[in-house]
PDB file of C-alpha atoms and ligand atoms in Angstrom:
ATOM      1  CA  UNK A   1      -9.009  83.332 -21.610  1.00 95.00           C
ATOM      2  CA  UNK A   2      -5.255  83.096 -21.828  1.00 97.00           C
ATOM      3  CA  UNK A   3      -3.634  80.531 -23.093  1.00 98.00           C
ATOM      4  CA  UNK A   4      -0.024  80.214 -24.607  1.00 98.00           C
ATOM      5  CA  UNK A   5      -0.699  78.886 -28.091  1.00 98.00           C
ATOM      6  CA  UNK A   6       2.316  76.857 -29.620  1.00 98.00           C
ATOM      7  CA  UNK A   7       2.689  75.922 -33.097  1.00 98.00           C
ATOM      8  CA  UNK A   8       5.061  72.837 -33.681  1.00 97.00           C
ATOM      9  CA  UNK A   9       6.269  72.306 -36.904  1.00 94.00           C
ATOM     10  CA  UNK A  10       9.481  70.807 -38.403  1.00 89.00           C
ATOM     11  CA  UNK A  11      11.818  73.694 -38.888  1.00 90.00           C
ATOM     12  CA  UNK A  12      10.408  75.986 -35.986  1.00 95.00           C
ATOM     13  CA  UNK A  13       8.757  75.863 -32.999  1.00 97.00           C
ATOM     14  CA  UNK A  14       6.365  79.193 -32.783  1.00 97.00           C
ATOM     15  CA  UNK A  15       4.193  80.547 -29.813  1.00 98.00           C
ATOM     16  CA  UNK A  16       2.473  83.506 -28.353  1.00 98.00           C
ATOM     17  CA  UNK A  17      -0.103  84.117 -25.589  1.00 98.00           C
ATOM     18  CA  UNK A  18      -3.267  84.252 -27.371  1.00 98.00           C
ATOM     19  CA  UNK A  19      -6.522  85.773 -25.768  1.00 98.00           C
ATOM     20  CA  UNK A  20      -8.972  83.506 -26.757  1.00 97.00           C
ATOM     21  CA  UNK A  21     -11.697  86.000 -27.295  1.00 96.00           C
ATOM     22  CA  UNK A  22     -10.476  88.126 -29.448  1.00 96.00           C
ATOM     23  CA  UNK A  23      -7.517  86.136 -31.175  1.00 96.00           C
ATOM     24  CA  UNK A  24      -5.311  88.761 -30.766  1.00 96.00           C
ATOM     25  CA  UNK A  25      -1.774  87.949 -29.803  1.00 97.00           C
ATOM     26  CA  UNK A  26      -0.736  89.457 -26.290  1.00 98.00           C
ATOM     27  CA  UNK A  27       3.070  89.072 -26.400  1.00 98.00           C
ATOM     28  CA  UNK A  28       5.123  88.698 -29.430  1.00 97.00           C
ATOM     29  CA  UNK A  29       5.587  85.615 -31.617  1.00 97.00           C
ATOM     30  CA  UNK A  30       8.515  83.719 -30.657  1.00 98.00           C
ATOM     31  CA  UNK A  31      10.168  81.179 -32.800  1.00 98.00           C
ATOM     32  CA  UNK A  32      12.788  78.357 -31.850  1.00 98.00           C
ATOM     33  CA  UNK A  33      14.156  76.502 -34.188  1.00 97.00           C
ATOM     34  CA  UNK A  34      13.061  72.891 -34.099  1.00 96.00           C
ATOM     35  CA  UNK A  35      15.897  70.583 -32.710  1.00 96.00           C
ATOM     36  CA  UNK A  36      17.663  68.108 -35.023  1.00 94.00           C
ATOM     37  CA  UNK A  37      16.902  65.631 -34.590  1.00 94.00           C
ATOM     38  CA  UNK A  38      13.564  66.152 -33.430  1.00 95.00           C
ATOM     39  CA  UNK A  39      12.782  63.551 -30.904  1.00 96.00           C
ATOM     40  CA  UNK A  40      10.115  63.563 -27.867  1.00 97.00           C
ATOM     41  CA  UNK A  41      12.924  64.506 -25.333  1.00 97.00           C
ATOM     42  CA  UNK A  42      14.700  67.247 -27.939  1.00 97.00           C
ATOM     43  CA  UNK A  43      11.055  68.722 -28.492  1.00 97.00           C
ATOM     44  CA  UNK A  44      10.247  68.912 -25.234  1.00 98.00           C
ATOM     45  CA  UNK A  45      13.069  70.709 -23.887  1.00 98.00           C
ATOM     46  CA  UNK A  46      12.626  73.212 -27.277  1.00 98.00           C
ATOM     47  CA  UNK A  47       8.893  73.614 -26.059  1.00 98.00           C
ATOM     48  CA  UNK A  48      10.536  74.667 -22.194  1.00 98.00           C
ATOM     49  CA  UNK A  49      12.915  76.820 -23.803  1.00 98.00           C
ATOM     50  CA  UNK A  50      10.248  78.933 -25.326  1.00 98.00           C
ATOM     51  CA  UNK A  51       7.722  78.848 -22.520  1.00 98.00           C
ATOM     52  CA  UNK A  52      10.588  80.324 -20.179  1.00 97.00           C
ATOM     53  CA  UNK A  53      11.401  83.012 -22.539  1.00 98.00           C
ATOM     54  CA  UNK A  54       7.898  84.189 -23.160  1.00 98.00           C
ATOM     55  CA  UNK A  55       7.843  84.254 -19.147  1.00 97.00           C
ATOM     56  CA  UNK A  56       4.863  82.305 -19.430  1.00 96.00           C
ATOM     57  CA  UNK A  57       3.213  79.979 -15.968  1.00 94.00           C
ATOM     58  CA  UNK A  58      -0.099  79.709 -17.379  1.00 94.00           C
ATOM     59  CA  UNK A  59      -2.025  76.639 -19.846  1.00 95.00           C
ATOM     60  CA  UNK A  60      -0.124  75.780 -22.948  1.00 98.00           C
ATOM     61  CA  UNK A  61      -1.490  73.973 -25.636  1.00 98.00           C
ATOM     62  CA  UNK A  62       0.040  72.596 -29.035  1.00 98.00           C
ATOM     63  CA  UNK A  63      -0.511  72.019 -32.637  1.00 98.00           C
ATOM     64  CA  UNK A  64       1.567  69.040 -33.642  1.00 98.00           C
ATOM     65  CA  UNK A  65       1.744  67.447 -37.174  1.00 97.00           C
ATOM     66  CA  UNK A  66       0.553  64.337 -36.525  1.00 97.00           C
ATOM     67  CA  UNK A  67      -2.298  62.506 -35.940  1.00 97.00           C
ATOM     68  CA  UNK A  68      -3.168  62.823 -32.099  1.00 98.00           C
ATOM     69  CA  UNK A  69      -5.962  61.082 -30.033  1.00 97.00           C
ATOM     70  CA  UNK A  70      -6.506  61.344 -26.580  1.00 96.00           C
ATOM     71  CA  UNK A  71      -2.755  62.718 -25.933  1.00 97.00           C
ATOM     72  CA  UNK A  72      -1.088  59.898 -28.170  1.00 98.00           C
ATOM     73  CA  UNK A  73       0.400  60.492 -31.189  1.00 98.00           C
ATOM     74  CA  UNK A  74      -0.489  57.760 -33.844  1.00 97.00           C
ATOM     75  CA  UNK A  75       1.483  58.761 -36.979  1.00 95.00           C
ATOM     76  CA  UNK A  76       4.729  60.250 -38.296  1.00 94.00           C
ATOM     77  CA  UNK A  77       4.785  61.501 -41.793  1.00 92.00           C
ATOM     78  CA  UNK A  78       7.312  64.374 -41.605  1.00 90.00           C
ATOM     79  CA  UNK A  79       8.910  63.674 -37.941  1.00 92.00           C
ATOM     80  CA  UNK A  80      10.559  61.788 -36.383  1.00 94.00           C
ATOM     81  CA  UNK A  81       9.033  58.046 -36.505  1.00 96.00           C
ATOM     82  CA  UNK A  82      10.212  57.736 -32.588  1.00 97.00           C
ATOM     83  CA  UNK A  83       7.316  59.996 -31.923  1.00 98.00           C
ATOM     84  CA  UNK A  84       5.086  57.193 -32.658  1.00 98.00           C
ATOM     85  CA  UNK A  85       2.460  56.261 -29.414  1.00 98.00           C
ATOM     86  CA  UNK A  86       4.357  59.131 -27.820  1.00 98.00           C
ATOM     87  CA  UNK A  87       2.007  60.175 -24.728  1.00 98.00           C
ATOM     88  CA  UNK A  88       2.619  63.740 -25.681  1.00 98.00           C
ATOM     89  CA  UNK A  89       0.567  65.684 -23.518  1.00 98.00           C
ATOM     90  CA  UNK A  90       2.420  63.396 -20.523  1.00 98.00           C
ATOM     91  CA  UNK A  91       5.776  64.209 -22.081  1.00 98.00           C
ATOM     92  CA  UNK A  92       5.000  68.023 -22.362  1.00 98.00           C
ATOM     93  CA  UNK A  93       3.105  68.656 -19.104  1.00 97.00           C
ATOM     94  CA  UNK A  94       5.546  66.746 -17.462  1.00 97.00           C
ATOM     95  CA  UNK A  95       8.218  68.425 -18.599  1.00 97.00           C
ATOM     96  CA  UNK A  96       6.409  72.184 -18.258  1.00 97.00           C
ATOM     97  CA  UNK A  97       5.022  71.146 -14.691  1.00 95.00           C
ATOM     98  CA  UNK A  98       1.609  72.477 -15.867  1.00 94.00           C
ATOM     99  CA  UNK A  99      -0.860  70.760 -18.323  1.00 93.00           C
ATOM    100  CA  UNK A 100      -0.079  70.810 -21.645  1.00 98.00           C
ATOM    101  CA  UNK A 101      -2.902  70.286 -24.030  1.00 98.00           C
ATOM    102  CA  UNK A 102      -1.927  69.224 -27.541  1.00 98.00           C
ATOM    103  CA  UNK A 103      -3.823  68.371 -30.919  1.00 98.00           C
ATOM    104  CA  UNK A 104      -3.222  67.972 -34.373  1.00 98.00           C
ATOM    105  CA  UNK A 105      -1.776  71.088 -36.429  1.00 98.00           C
ATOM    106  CA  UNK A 106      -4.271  71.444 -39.173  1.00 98.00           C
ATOM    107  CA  UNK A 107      -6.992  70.873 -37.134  1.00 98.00           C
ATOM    108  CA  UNK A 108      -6.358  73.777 -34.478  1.00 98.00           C
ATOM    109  CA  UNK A 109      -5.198  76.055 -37.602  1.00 98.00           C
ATOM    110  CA  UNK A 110      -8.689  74.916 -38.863  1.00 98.00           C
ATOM    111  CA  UNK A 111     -10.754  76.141 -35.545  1.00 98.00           C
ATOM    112  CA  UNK A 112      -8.942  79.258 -36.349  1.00 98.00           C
ATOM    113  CA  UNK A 113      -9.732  79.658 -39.769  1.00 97.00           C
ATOM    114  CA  UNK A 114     -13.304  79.171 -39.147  1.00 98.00           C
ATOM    115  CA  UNK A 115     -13.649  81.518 -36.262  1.00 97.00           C
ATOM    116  CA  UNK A 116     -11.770  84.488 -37.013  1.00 96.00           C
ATOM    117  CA  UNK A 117     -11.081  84.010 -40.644  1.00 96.00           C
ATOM    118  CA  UNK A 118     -12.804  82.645 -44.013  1.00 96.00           C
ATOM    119  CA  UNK A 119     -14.992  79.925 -41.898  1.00 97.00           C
ATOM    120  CA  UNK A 120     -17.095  82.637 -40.458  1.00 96.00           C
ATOM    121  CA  UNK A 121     -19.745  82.586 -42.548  1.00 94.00           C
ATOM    122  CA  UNK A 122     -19.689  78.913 -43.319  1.00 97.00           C
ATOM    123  CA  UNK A 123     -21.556  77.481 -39.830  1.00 94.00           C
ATOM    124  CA  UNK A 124     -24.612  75.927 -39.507  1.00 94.00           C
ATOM    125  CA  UNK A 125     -25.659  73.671 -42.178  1.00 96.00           C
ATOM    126  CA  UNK A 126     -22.811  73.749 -44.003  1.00 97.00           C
ATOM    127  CA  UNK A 127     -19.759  71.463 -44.251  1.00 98.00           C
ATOM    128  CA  UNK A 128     -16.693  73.066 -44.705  1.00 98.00           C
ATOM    129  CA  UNK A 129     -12.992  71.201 -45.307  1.00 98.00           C
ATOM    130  CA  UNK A 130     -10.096  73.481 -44.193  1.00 98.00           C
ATOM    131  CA  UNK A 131      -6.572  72.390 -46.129  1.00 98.00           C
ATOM    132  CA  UNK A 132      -2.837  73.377 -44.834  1.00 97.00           C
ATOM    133  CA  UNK A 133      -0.163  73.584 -48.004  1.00 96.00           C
ATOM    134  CA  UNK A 134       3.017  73.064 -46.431  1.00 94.00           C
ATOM    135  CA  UNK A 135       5.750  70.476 -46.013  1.00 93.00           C
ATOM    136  CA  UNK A 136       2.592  68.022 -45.541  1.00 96.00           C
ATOM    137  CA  UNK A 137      -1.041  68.816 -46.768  1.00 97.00           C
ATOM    138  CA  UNK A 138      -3.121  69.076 -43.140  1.00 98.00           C
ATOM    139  CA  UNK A 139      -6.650  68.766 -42.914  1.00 98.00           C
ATOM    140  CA  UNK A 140      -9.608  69.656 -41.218  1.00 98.00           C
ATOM    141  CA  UNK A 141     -13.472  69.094 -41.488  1.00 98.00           C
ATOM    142  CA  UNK A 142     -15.837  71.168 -40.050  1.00 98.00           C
ATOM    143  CA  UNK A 143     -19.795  69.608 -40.009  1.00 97.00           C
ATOM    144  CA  UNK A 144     -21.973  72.260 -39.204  1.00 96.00           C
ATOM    145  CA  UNK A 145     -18.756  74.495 -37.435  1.00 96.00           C
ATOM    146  CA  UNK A 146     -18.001  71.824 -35.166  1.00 96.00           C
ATOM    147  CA  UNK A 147     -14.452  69.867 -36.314  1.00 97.00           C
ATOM    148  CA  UNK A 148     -14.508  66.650 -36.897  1.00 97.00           C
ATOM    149  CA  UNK A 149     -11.051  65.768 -35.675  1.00 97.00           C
ATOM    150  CA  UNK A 150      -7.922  64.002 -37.406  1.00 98.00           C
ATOM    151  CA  UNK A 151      -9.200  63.274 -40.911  1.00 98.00           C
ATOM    152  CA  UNK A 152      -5.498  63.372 -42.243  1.00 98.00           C
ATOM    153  CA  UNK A 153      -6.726  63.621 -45.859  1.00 98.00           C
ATOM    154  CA  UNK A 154      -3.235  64.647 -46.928  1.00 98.00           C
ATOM    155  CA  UNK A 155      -3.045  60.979 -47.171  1.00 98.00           C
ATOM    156  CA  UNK A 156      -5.413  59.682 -49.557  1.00 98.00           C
ATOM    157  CA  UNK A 157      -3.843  57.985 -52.361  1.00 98.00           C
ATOM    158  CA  UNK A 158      -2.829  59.673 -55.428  1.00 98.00           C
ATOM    159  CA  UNK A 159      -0.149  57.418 -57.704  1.00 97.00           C
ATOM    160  CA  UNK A 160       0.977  54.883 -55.073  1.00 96.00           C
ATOM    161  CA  UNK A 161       1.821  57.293 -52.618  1.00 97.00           C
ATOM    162  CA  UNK A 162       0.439  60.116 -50.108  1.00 97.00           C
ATOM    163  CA  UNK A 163      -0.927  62.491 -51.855  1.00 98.00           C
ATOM    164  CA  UNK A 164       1.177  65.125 -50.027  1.00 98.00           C
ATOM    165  CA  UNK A 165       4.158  63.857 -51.579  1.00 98.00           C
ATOM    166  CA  UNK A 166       2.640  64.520 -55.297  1.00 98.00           C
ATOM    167  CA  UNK A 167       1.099  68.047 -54.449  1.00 98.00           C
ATOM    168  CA  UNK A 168       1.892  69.560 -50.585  1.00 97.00           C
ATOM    169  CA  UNK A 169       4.078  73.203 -51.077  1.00 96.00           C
ATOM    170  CA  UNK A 170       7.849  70.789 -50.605  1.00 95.00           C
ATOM    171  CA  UNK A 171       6.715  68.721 -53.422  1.00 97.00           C
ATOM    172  CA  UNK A 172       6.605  71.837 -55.379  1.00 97.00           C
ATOM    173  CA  UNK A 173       9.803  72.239 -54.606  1.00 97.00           C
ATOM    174  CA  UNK A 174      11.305  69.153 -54.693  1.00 97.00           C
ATOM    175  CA  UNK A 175       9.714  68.860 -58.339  1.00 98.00           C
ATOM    176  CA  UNK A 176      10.420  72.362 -59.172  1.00 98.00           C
ATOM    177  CA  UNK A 177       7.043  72.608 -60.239  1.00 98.00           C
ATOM    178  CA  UNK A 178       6.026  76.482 -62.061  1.00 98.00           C
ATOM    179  CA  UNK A 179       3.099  78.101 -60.246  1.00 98.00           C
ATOM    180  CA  UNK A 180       0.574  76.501 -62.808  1.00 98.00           C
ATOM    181  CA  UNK A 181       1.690  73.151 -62.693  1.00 98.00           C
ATOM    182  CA  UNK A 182       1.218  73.288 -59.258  1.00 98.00           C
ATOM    183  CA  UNK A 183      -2.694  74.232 -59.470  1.00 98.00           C
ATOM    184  CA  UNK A 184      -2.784  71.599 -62.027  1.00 98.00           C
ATOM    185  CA  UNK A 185      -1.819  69.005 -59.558  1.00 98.00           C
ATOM    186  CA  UNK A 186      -3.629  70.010 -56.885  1.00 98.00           C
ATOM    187  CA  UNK A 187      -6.569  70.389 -59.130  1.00 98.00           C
ATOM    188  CA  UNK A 188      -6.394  67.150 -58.977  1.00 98.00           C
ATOM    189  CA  UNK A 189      -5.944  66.415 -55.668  1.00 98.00           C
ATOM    190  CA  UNK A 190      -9.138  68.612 -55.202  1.00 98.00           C
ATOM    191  CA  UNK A 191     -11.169  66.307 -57.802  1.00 98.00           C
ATOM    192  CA  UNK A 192     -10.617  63.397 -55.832  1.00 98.00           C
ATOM    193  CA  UNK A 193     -11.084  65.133 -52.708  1.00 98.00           C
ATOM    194  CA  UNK A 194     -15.048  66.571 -53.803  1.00 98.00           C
ATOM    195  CA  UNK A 195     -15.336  63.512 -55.175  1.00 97.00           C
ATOM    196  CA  UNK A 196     -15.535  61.659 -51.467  1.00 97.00           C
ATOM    197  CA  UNK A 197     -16.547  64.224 -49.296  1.00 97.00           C
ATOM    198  CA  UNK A 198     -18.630  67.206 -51.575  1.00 97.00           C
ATOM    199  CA  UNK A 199     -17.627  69.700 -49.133  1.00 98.00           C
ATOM    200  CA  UNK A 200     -19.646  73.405 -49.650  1.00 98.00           C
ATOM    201  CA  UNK A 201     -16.582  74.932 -49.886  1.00 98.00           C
ATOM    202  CA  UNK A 202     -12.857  74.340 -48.889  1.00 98.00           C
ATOM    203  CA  UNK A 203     -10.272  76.834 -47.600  1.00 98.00           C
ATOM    204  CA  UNK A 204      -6.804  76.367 -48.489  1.00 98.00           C
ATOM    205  CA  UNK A 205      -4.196  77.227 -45.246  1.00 96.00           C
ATOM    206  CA  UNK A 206      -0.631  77.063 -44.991  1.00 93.00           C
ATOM    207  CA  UNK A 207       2.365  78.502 -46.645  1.00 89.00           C
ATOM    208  CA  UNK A 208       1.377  77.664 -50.348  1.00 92.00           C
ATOM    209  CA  UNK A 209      -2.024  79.733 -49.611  1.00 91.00           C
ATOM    210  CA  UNK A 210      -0.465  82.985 -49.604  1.00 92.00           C
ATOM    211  CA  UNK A 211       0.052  82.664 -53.579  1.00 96.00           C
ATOM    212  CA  UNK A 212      -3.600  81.466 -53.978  1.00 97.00           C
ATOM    213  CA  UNK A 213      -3.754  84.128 -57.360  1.00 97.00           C
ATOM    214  CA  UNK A 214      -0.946  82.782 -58.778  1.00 97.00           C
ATOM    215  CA  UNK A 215      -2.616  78.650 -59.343  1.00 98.00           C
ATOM    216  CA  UNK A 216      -6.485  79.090 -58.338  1.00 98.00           C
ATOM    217  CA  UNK A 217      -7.245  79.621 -61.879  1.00 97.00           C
ATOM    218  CA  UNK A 218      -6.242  76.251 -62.521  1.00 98.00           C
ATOM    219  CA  UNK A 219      -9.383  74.932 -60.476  1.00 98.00           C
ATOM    220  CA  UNK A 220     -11.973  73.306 -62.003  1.00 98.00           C
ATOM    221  CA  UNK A 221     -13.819  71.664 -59.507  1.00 98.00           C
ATOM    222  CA  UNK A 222     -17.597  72.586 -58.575  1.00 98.00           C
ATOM    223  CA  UNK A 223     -16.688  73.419 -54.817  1.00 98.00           C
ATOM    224  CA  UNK A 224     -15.985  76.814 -53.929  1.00 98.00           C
ATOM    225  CA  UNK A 225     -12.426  76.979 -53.330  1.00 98.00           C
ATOM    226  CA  UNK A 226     -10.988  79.937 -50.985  1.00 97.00           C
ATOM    227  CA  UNK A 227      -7.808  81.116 -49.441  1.00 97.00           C
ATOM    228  CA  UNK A 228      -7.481  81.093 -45.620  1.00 96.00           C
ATOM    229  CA  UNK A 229      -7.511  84.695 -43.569  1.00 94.00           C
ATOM    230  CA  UNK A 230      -5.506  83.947 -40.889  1.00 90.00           C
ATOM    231  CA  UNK A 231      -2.302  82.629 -42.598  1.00 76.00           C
ATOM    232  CA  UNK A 232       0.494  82.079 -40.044  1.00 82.00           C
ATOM    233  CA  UNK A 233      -0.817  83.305 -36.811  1.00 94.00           C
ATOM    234  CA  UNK A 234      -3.751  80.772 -37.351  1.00 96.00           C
ATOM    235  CA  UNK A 235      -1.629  77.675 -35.717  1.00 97.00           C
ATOM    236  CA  UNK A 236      -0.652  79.734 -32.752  1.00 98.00           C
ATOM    237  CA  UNK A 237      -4.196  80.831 -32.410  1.00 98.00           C
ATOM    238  CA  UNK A 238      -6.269  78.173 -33.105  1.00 98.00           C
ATOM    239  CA  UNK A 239      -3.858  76.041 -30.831  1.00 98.00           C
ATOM    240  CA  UNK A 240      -4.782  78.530 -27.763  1.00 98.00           C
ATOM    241  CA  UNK A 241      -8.529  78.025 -29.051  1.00 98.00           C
ATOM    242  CA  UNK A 242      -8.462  74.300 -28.682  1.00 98.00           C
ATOM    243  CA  UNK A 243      -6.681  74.682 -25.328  1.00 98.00           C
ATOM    244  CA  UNK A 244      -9.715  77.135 -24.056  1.00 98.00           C
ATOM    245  CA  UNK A 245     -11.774  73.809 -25.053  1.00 97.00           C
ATOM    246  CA  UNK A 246      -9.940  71.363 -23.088  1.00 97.00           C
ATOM    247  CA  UNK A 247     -10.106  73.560 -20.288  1.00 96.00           C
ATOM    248  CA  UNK A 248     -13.890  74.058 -20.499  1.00 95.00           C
ATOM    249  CA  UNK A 249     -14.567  70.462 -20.838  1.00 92.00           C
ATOM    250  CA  UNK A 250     -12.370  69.665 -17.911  1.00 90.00           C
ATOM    251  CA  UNK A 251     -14.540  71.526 -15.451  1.00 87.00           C
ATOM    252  CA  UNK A 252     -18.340  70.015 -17.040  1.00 84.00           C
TER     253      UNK A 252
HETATM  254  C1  BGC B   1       0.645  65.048 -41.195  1.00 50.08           C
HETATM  255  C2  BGC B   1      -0.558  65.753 -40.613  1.00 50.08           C
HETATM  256  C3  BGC B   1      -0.319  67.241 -40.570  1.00 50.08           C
HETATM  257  C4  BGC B   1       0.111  67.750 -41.926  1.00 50.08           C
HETATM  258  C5  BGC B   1       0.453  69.230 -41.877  1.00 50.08           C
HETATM  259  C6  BGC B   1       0.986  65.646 -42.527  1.00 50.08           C
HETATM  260  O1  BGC B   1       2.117  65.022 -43.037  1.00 50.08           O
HETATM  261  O2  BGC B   1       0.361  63.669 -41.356  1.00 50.08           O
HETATM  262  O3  BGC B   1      -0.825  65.268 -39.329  1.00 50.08           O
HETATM  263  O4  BGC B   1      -1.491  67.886 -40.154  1.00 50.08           O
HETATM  264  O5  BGC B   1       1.235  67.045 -42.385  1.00 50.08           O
HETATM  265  O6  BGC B   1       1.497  69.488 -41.014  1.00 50.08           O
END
């Protein structure tokens, strides 16, 4: 199938028509910078803008960094806080004319991950937690390769606060944290994180991923921990993956 697969994040908005099957990109990757500030309406119109560049009349569907149930977004960590009970998918296909389908960014990057990347060989009978490092820490739990959606375990609390604010890839910024303190923190992170779930294994996503060698020593949990294949491209695809879903379901 073809689907235009959008990736929504804070500083850009990114898309390509994905085919489905193969998750190879058929046109190139676009990216528009996300308005400021970045409000339903402002996103919206961004999310037009790209559509009629890429030329594009077909299904769209989203990865958004929130927490998104039926349509409605529920949370607003790193965006705008008027985006709370937002009717997205409304707002969007409205606003495209066509349906827009839209879920939560970690969680399409996740079916991505699992299908064309390091989740291949992690299916049945195994449980498998996929992890974005970015601005935010995104999650995404797989239970025997199906994803169990919206687990927003960037949240669990570490010192008081979201534990995305102590270890995501802009706290290691905004602490100026060397490579090794890093893994140090999110060693800890990881403890806590085996310690509720036990996962098989976890793959680690997102920008901070793509320096895996340069903190994964610092690891000392039992799970195996491994770097995601996909790296940026998995939003975009994963987002057209979840979009082939909807549209399957739709016609049961
Ligand atoms: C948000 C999640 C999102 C993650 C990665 C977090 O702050 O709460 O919904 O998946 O950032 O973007």
């Amino acid at each position: 199938m073809k689907i235009l697969g959008v990736d929504i994040g804070g500083s850009g908005i990114k898309g390509a028509v994905v085919d489905t099957k193969s998750g190879e990109l058929l046109t190139e990757r676009l990216r528009i910078k996300t308005p400021q500030p970045a409000t339903p309406e402002a996103v919206a119109a961004t999310l037009k803008d790209l559509v009629t560049q890429i030329g594009w009349d077909g299904p769209v569907s989203c990865g958004f960094p929130a927490r998104v149930i039926h349509g409605e977004v529920f949370t607003a960590a790193n965006i705008d806080k008027s985006w709370i009970n937002t009717k997205v998918e409304k707002l969007f296909s409205k606003t495209l004319g066509t349906d827009v389908f839209v879920a939560n960014d970690a969680d399409v990057a996740g079916l991505a991950e699992m299908h064309f990347g390091a989740g291949r060989d992690y299916q049945q009978g195994t449980q498998v937690l996929f992890l974005t490092i970015g601005t935010g820490i995104g999650s995404a739990l797989f239970l025997n390769g199906k994803l169990y959606a919206n687990t927003e375990l960037g949240h669990i609390k570490m010192y008081g606060d979201s534990a995305e604010r102590y270890c995501s890839d802009s706290a290691r910024e905004r602490f100026d944290l060397k490579w090794k303190e890093f893994g140090q923190r999110f060693n800890e992170y990881l403890t806590y994180i085996e310690f509720l779930l036990q996962p098989d294994v976890i793959i680690l996503g997102g920008g901070a991923s793509k320096k895996f060698d340069k903190y994964a020593e610092c690891f000392t949990v039992k799970t195996k921990v491994i770097p995601a294949q996909t790296l940026n491209l998995a939003g975009i695809i994963g987002a057209a993956m979840y979009g082939e879903l909807r549209l399957k379901e739709a016609k049961k």
